[in-house]
PDB file of C-alpha atoms in Angstrom:
ATOM      1  CA  MET A  21      65.931  72.464 -14.817  1.00  0.00           C
ATOM      2  CA  THR A  22      65.965  71.301 -18.441  1.00  0.00           C
ATOM      3  CA  ARG A  23      69.039  73.399 -19.202  1.00  0.00           C
ATOM      4  CA  GLU A  24      70.834  72.105 -16.117  1.00  0.00           C
ATOM      5  CA  LEU A  25      69.965  68.482 -16.999  1.00  0.00           C
ATOM      6  CA  SER A  26      71.173  68.971 -20.590  1.00  0.00           C
ATOM      7  CA  ASN A  27      74.435  70.443 -19.341  1.00  0.00           C
ATOM      8  CA  ASN A  28      74.933  67.540 -16.921  1.00  0.00           C
ATOM      9  CA  ILE A  29      74.282  64.952 -19.628  1.00  0.00           C
ATOM     10  CA  ASN A  30      76.634  66.764 -22.002  1.00  0.00           C
ATOM     11  CA  HIS A  31      79.353  66.825 -19.349  1.00  0.00           C
ATOM     12  CA  GLU A  32      78.880  63.169 -18.397  1.00  0.00           C
ATOM     13  CA  LEU A  33      79.079  62.032 -22.022  1.00  0.00           C
ATOM     14  CA  LYS A  34      82.082  64.179 -22.845  1.00  0.00           C
ATOM     15  CA  THR A  35      84.229  62.620 -20.125  1.00  0.00           C
ATOM     16  CA  PRO A  36      84.377  59.005 -21.416  1.00  0.00           C
ATOM     17  CA  VAL A  37      84.366  60.147 -25.036  1.00  0.00           C
ATOM     18  CA  GLY A  38      87.369  62.389 -24.366  1.00  0.00           C
ATOM     19  CA  VAL A  39      89.181  59.557 -22.604  1.00  0.00           C
ATOM     20  CA  ILE A  40      88.572  57.145 -25.512  1.00  0.00           C
ATOM     21  CA  ARG A  41      89.682  59.676 -28.091  1.00  0.00           C
ATOM     22  CA  GLY A  42      92.803  60.541 -26.114  1.00  0.00           C
ATOM     23  CA  TYR A  43      93.968  56.931 -25.884  1.00  0.00           C
ATOM     24  CA  LEU A  44      93.174  56.157 -29.554  1.00  0.00           C
ATOM     25  CA  ASP A  45      94.948  59.297 -30.767  1.00  0.00           C
ATOM     26  CA  THR A  46      98.003  58.410 -28.704  1.00  0.00           C
ATOM     27  CA  ILE A  47      98.113  54.901 -30.119  1.00  0.00           C
ATOM     28  CA  ALA A  48      97.642  56.180 -33.674  1.00  0.00           C
ATOM     29  CA  THR A  49     100.401  58.813 -33.436  1.00  0.00           C
ATOM     30  CA  HIS A  50     102.973  56.669 -31.635  1.00  0.00           C
ATOM     31  CA  GLN A  51     103.620  53.738 -33.921  1.00  0.00           C
ATOM     32  CA  GLU A  52     106.738  52.843 -31.956  1.00  0.00           C
ATOM     33  CA  MET A  53     104.776  52.278 -28.740  1.00  0.00           C
ATOM     34  CA  VAL A  54     105.762  49.056 -26.984  1.00  0.00           C
ATOM     35  CA  PRO A  55     103.058  46.330 -27.100  1.00  0.00           C
ATOM     36  CA  GLU A  56     102.583  46.323 -23.323  1.00  0.00           C
ATOM     37  CA  MET A  57     101.838  50.040 -23.224  1.00  0.00           C
ATOM     38  CA  LYS A  58      99.593  49.814 -26.270  1.00  0.00           C
ATOM     39  CA  GLN A  59      97.616  46.992 -24.651  1.00  0.00           C
ATOM     40  CA  LYS A  60      97.232  49.068 -21.479  1.00  0.00           C
ATOM     41  CA  PHE A  61      95.893  52.031 -23.463  1.00  0.00           C
ATOM     42  CA  ILE A  62      93.469  49.748 -25.320  1.00  0.00           C
ATOM     43  CA  GLU A  63      92.159  48.314 -22.046  1.00  0.00           C
ATOM     44  CA  ASN A  64      91.715  51.821 -20.603  1.00  0.00           C
ATOM     45  CA  ALA A  65      89.804  52.844 -23.741  1.00  0.00           C
ATOM     46  CA  ARG A  66      87.599  49.761 -23.403  1.00  0.00           C
ATOM     47  CA  ASN A  67      86.838  50.629 -19.788  1.00  0.00           C
ATOM     48  CA  ALA A  68      85.819  54.136 -20.816  1.00  0.00           C
ATOM     49  CA  MET A  69      83.663  52.640 -23.589  1.00  0.00           C
ATOM     50  CA  ASP A  70      81.973  50.371 -21.022  1.00  0.00           C
ATOM     51  CA  ARG A  71      81.197  53.402 -18.862  1.00  0.00           C
ATOM     52  CA  LEU A  72      79.799  55.249 -21.890  1.00  0.00           C
ATOM     53  CA  CYS A  73      77.570  52.299 -22.792  1.00  0.00           C
ATOM     54  CA  ASN A  74      76.347  52.026 -19.172  1.00  0.00           C
ATOM     55  CA  LEU A  75      75.551  55.730 -19.140  1.00  0.00           C
ATOM     56  CA  LEU A  76      73.592  55.534 -22.388  1.00  0.00           C
ATOM     57  CA  ASN A  77      71.686  52.475 -21.121  1.00  0.00           C
ATOM     58  CA  ASP A  78      70.812  54.258 -17.878  1.00  0.00           C
ATOM     59  CA  LEU A  79      69.689  57.371 -19.733  1.00  0.00           C
ATOM     60  CA  SER A  80      67.448  55.186 -21.879  1.00  0.00           C
ATOM     61  CA  SER A  81      65.989  53.466 -18.785  1.00  0.00           C
ATOM     62  CA  ILE A  82      65.238  56.643 -16.897  1.00  0.00           C
ATOM     63  CA  THR A  83      63.684  58.268 -19.987  1.00  0.00           C
ATOM     64  CA  ARG A  84      61.470  55.222 -20.449  1.00  0.00           C
ATOM     65  CA  LEU A  85      60.372  55.344 -16.814  1.00  0.00           C
ATOM     66  CA  GLU A  86      59.669  59.083 -16.769  1.00  0.00           C
ATOM     67  CA  GLU A  87      58.072  59.520 -20.176  1.00  0.00           C
ATOM     68  CA  GLY A  88      56.600  56.113 -20.975  1.00  0.00           C
ATOM     69  CA  ALA A  89      55.116  55.043 -17.652  1.00  0.00           C
ATOM     70  CA  ASN A  90      51.698  54.451 -19.238  1.00  0.00           C
ATOM     71  CA  SER A  91      53.212  52.052 -21.767  1.00  0.00           C
ATOM     72  CA  ILE A  92      54.953  49.858 -19.177  1.00  0.00           C
ATOM     73  CA  SER A  93      53.102  46.589 -18.715  1.00  0.00           C
ATOM     74  CA  ASN A  94      52.323  45.535 -15.159  1.00  0.00           C
ATOM     75  CA  GLU A  95      52.448  41.936 -14.033  1.00  0.00           C
ATOM     76  CA  ASP A  96      52.467  39.965 -10.821  1.00  0.00           C
ATOM     77  CA  VAL A  97      56.062  39.410  -9.713  1.00  0.00           C
ATOM     78  CA  ASP A  98      57.089  36.886  -7.083  1.00  0.00           C
ATOM     79  CA  LEU A  99      59.747  38.930  -5.312  1.00  0.00           C
ATOM     80  CA  ASN A 100      61.220  35.924  -3.532  1.00  0.00           C
ATOM     81  CA  ASP A 101      61.849  34.190  -6.859  1.00  0.00           C
ATOM     82  CA  LEU A 102      63.327  37.347  -8.374  1.00  0.00           C
ATOM     83  CA  LEU A 103      65.737  37.788  -5.444  1.00  0.00           C
ATOM     84  CA  PHE A 104      66.706  34.114  -5.535  1.00  0.00           C
ATOM     85  CA  ASN A 105      67.615  34.479  -9.221  1.00  0.00           C
ATOM     86  CA  ILE A 106      69.641  37.618  -8.539  1.00  0.00           C
ATOM     87  CA  SER A 107      71.498  35.978  -5.651  1.00  0.00           C
ATOM     88  CA  THR A 108      72.296  32.915  -7.744  1.00  0.00           C
ATOM     89  CA  GLU A 109      73.599  35.001 -10.623  1.00  0.00           C
ATOM     90  CA  LEU A 110      75.704  37.209  -8.379  1.00  0.00           C
ATOM     91  CA  GLU A 111      77.397  34.142  -6.904  1.00  0.00           C
ATOM     92  CA  SER A 112      77.821  32.228 -10.161  1.00  0.00           C
ATOM     93  CA  ILE A 113      79.447  34.950 -12.241  1.00  0.00           C
ATOM     94  CA  ASN A 114      80.978  37.090  -9.456  1.00  0.00           C
ATOM     95  CA  MET A 115      79.200  40.307 -10.457  1.00  0.00           C
ATOM     96  CA  THR A 116      80.183  42.294  -7.366  1.00  0.00           C
ATOM     97  CA  ASN A 117      83.545  43.598  -6.217  1.00  0.00           C
ATOM     98  CA  ASN A 118      83.589  42.435  -2.634  1.00  0.00           C
ATOM     99  CA  ILE A 119      80.094  42.788  -1.132  1.00  0.00           C
ATOM    100  CA  HIS A 120      77.844  39.895  -0.128  1.00  0.00           C
ATOM    101  CA  PHE A 121      74.130  40.113  -0.934  1.00  0.00           C
ATOM    102  CA  SER A 122      71.388  38.401   1.098  1.00  0.00           C
ATOM    103  CA  TYR A 123      67.618  38.598   1.348  1.00  0.00           C
ATOM    104  CA  ASP A 124      64.917  37.787   3.890  1.00  0.00           C
ATOM    105  CA  ILE A 125      61.591  37.760   2.057  1.00  0.00           C
ATOM    106  CA  PRO A 126      58.758  35.348   2.919  1.00  0.00           C
ATOM    107  CA  ASP A 127      57.357  32.955   0.342  1.00  0.00           C
ATOM    108  CA  GLY A 128      54.333  34.246  -1.520  1.00  0.00           C
ATOM    109  CA  CYS A 129      55.478  37.857  -1.497  1.00  0.00           C
ATOM    110  CA  ILE A 130      53.926  38.898  -4.809  1.00  0.00           C
ATOM    111  CA  VAL A 131      53.974  42.532  -5.942  1.00  0.00           C
ATOM    112  CA  ILE A 132      52.581  44.523  -8.848  1.00  0.00           C
ATOM    113  CA  GLY A 133      55.425  45.436 -11.150  1.00  0.00           C
ATOM    114  CA  ASN A 134      57.466  44.405 -14.144  1.00  0.00           C
ATOM    115  CA  TYR A 135      60.059  41.644 -13.701  1.00  0.00           C
ATOM    116  CA  ASN A 136      62.806  43.253 -15.800  1.00  0.00           C
ATOM    117  CA  LEU A 137      62.385  46.697 -14.236  1.00  0.00           C
ATOM    118  CA  LEU A 138      62.313  45.341 -10.702  1.00  0.00           C
ATOM    119  CA  TYR A 139      65.358  43.222 -11.492  1.00  0.00           C
ATOM    120  CA  GLY A 140      67.187  46.326 -12.755  1.00  0.00           C
ATOM    121  CA  MET A 141      66.104  48.279  -9.690  1.00  0.00           C
ATOM    122  CA  MET A 142      67.513  45.647  -7.307  1.00  0.00           C
ATOM    123  CA  MET A 143      70.744  45.422  -9.265  1.00  0.00           C
ATOM    124  CA  ASN A 144      71.133  49.200  -9.041  1.00  0.00           C
ATOM    125  CA  LEU A 145      70.737  49.075  -5.272  1.00  0.00           C
ATOM    126  CA  ILE A 146      73.284  46.268  -5.025  1.00  0.00           C
ATOM    127  CA  ARG A 147      75.747  48.047  -7.333  1.00  0.00           C
ATOM    128  CA  ASN A 148      75.354  51.254  -5.345  1.00  0.00           C
ATOM    129  CA  ALA A 149      76.227  49.427  -2.142  1.00  0.00           C
ATOM    130  CA  ASP A 150      79.071  47.549  -3.872  1.00  0.00           C
ATOM    131  CA  PHE A 151      80.593  50.669  -5.405  1.00  0.00           C
ATOM    132  CA  HIS A 152      80.084  53.231  -2.690  1.00  0.00           C
ATOM    133  CA  SER A 153      79.265  51.816   0.738  1.00  0.00           C
ATOM    134  CA  ARG A 154      82.748  50.389   1.506  1.00  0.00           C
ATOM    135  CA  GLY A 155      80.918  47.711   3.438  1.00  0.00           C
ATOM    136  CA  GLU A 156      80.999  43.924   3.287  1.00  0.00           C
ATOM    137  CA  ASN A 157      77.298  43.068   3.274  1.00  0.00           C
ATOM    138  CA  CYS A 158      74.057  44.325   1.814  1.00  0.00           C
ATOM    139  CA  GLY A 159      70.571  42.889   1.707  1.00  0.00           C
ATOM    140  CA  ILE A 160      66.840  43.364   1.577  1.00  0.00           C
ATOM    141  CA  ARG A 161      64.231  42.407   4.121  1.00  0.00           C
ATOM    142  CA  LEU A 162      60.471  42.801   4.618  1.00  0.00           C
ATOM    143  CA  LEU A 163      59.747  45.438   7.256  1.00  0.00           C
ATOM    144  CA  SER A 164      55.946  45.346   7.352  1.00  0.00           C
ATOM    145  CA  GLN A 165      52.818  44.927   5.305  1.00  0.00           C
ATOM    146  CA  ASN A 166      49.181  45.953   5.268  1.00  0.00           C
ATOM    147  CA  SER A 167      46.241  45.097   3.073  1.00  0.00           C
ATOM    148  CA  ARG A 168      47.562  47.177   0.167  1.00  0.00           C
ATOM    149  CA  GLU A 169      51.350  47.180   0.174  1.00  0.00           C
ATOM    150  CA  TYR A 170      54.616  45.746   1.410  1.00  0.00           C
ATOM    151  CA  THR A 171      57.349  47.863   2.995  1.00  0.00           C
ATOM    152  CA  PHE A 172      60.926  46.732   2.370  1.00  0.00           C
ATOM    153  CA  ALA A 173      64.329  47.889   3.525  1.00  0.00           C
ATOM    154  CA  PHE A 174      67.534  47.519   1.518  1.00  0.00           C
ATOM    155  CA  ALA A 175      70.574  48.194   3.696  1.00  0.00           C
ATOM    156  CA  ASP A 176      74.357  47.909   3.745  1.00  0.00           C
ATOM    157  CA  ASP A 177      76.888  47.858   6.582  1.00  0.00           C
ATOM    158  CA  GLY A 178      79.130  50.544   5.077  1.00  0.00           C
ATOM    159  CA  VAL A 179      80.038  54.066   6.102  1.00  0.00           C
ATOM    160  CA  GLY A 180      76.701  55.729   5.361  1.00  0.00           C
ATOM    161  CA  VAL A 181      76.490  59.289   4.042  1.00  0.00           C
ATOM    162  CA  GLY A 182      76.400  62.734   5.554  1.00  0.00           C
ATOM    163  CA  GLU A 183      72.914  63.885   6.522  1.00  0.00           C
ATOM    164  CA  GLN A 184      73.180  66.750   4.048  1.00  0.00           C
ATOM    165  CA  HIS A 185      73.368  64.261   1.161  1.00  0.00           C
ATOM    166  CA  LEU A 186      70.312  62.148   1.992  1.00  0.00           C
ATOM    167  CA  SER A 187      67.757  64.385   0.260  1.00  0.00           C
ATOM    168  CA  HIS A 188      69.870  64.489  -2.923  1.00  0.00           C
ATOM    169  CA  LEU A 189      70.682  60.794  -3.393  1.00  0.00           C
ATOM    170  CA  PHE A 190      67.927  60.392  -5.988  1.00  0.00           C
ATOM    171  CA  ASP A 191      68.984  63.448  -8.018  1.00  0.00           C
ATOM    172  CA  ARG A 192      70.354  62.696 -11.455  1.00  0.00           C
ATOM    173  CA  PHE A 193      74.169  62.699 -11.603  1.00  0.00           C
ATOM    174  CA  TYR A 194      74.451  63.555  -7.891  1.00  0.00           C
ATOM    175  CA  ARG A 195      77.696  62.198  -6.500  1.00  0.00           C
ATOM    176  CA  ILE A 196      79.052  62.486  -2.980  1.00  0.00           C
ATOM    177  CA  ASP A 197      82.610  61.684  -4.088  1.00  0.00           C
ATOM    178  CA  LYS A 198      82.846  62.486  -7.795  1.00  0.00           C
ATOM    179  CA  GLY A 199      86.344  61.147  -8.236  1.00  0.00           C
ATOM    180  CA  ARG A 200      85.591  57.800  -6.589  1.00  0.00           C
ATOM    181  CA  SER A 201      82.254  57.442  -8.427  1.00  0.00           C
ATOM    182  CA  ARG A 202      83.879  57.753 -11.815  1.00  0.00           C
ATOM    183  CA  LYS A 203      86.732  55.516 -10.817  1.00  0.00           C
ATOM    184  CA  VAL A 204      84.436  52.630  -9.838  1.00  0.00           C
ATOM    185  CA  GLY A 205      82.217  53.127 -12.877  1.00  0.00           C
ATOM    186  CA  GLY A 206      79.078  54.735 -11.489  1.00  0.00           C
ATOM    187  CA  THR A 207      76.890  56.686 -13.915  1.00  0.00           C
ATOM    188  CA  GLY A 208      75.096  58.867 -11.377  1.00  0.00           C
ATOM    189  CA  LEU A 209      71.739  57.507 -12.570  1.00  0.00           C
ATOM    190  CA  GLY A 210      71.385  54.251 -10.616  1.00  0.00           C
ATOM    191  CA  LEU A 211      69.448  55.662  -7.665  1.00  0.00           C
ATOM    192  CA  PRO A 212      67.209  57.923  -9.849  1.00  0.00           C
ATOM    193  CA  ILE A 213      66.275  54.757 -11.783  1.00  0.00           C
ATOM    194  CA  VAL A 214      65.478  53.027  -8.474  1.00  0.00           C
ATOM    195  CA  LYS A 215      63.207  55.875  -7.384  1.00  0.00           C
ATOM    196  CA  ASN A 216      61.437  56.099 -10.732  1.00  0.00           C
ATOM    197  CA  THR A 217      60.847  52.351 -10.805  1.00  0.00           C
ATOM    198  CA  VAL A 218      59.247  52.415  -7.357  1.00  0.00           C
ATOM    199  CA  THR A 219      57.168  55.474  -8.269  1.00  0.00           C
ATOM    200  CA  VAL A 220      55.939  53.979 -11.561  1.00  0.00           C
ATOM    201  CA  PHE A 221      54.447  51.062  -9.665  1.00  0.00           C
ATOM    202  CA  GLY A 222      52.738  53.238  -7.074  1.00  0.00           C
ATOM    203  CA  GLY A 223      55.305  53.046  -4.279  1.00  0.00           C
ATOM    204  CA  THR A 224      57.405  55.463  -2.259  1.00  0.00           C
ATOM    205  CA  ILE A 225      61.065  55.429  -1.231  1.00  0.00           C
ATOM    206  CA  PHE A 226      63.404  57.324   1.059  1.00  0.00           C
ATOM    207  CA  ALA A 227      66.956  56.914   2.362  1.00  0.00           C
ATOM    208  CA  ARG A 228      68.278  57.086   5.926  1.00  0.00           C
ATOM    209  CA  ASN A 229      71.441  56.271   7.795  1.00  0.00           C
ATOM    210  CA  ARG A 230      71.481  53.181   9.986  1.00  0.00           C
ATOM    211  CA  GLN A 231      72.868  52.770  13.473  1.00  0.00           C
ATOM    212  CA  PRO A 232      75.676  52.198  14.200  1.00  0.00           C
ATOM    213  CA  HIS A 233      76.610  52.581  10.513  1.00  0.00           C
ATOM    214  CA  GLY A 234      75.407  51.960   6.995  1.00  0.00           C
ATOM    215  CA  LEU A 235      72.797  53.284   4.595  1.00  0.00           C
ATOM    216  CA  GLU A 236      69.208  52.058   4.256  1.00  0.00           C
ATOM    217  CA  PHE A 237      66.575  52.547   1.558  1.00  0.00           C
ATOM    218  CA  VAL A 238      62.965  52.034   2.709  1.00  0.00           C
ATOM    219  CA  PHE A 239      60.457  51.578  -0.068  1.00  0.00           C
ATOM    220  CA  THR A 240      56.962  50.253  -0.695  1.00  0.00           C
ATOM    221  CA  LEU A 241      55.499  48.135  -3.474  1.00  0.00           C
ATOM    222  CA  MET A 242      51.838  47.386  -4.039  1.00  0.00           C
ATOM    223  CA  LYS A 243      50.580  43.895  -3.364  1.00  0.00           C
ATOM    224  CA  ALA A 244      49.288  41.856  -6.245  1.00  0.00           C
ATOM    225  CA  ARG A 245      45.494  41.768  -6.388  1.00  0.00           C
ATOM    226  CA  GLN A 246      45.072  38.225  -5.193  1.00  0.00           C
ATOM    227  CA  GLU A 247      47.528  38.857  -2.350  1.00  0.00           C
ATOM    228  CA  ALA A 248      45.743  42.044  -1.279  1.00  0.00           C
ATOM    229  CA  SER A 249      42.354  40.316  -1.442  1.00  0.00           C
ATOM    230  CA  SER A 250      43.498  37.510   0.864  1.00  0.00           C
ATOM    231  CA  GLU A 251      44.657  40.062   3.460  1.00  0.00           C
ATOM    232  CA  ALA A 252      41.445  42.079   3.347  1.00  0.00           C
TER     233      ALA A 252
END
């Protein structure tokens, strides 16, 4: 498993590095290149650099989650406030391609977690839907709760995935459509980060197709102590 992971990381890093080097070498050896073409090559190299930076950031995040779980500080996080902030930011700076995000979470929904990690987890779910679902809408809602935990569902209205892919969606670097994933900028680590974040805070997660179409992630998060006590 370690050898396979190392090979995957090596392959994923080589791709954007090779693209960047190819464009820079072409620019350097063709001094007569017209400005328009040179600018296009520079932009393509920048895009590849952005993908490389995203990949390195995701590798850092997943390593932190898997190896440093004991060092991650837990805090009470108001999920409604967090989702409101995400929704506001998505609308104000147009962070998605064409998908609309919504949420249906009651006030006072406070979970045990870490604000920054939960923020990153939600953004990875949104980006996954934005990049791959080919749908127009995605969102999160509260499914149920008991004295210990909340159960949430994050869903999109896209095309869903083949049943054979569901059990592999949280595997590192797993891609259903490799060509499309690289084209839209996916690193292949977004959903593994989502799973590890949920697991670190004592929850569980699984994926399923929706009817009539779309993909849904069902996950649990532990209630904050004062919230759990009031339900007891």
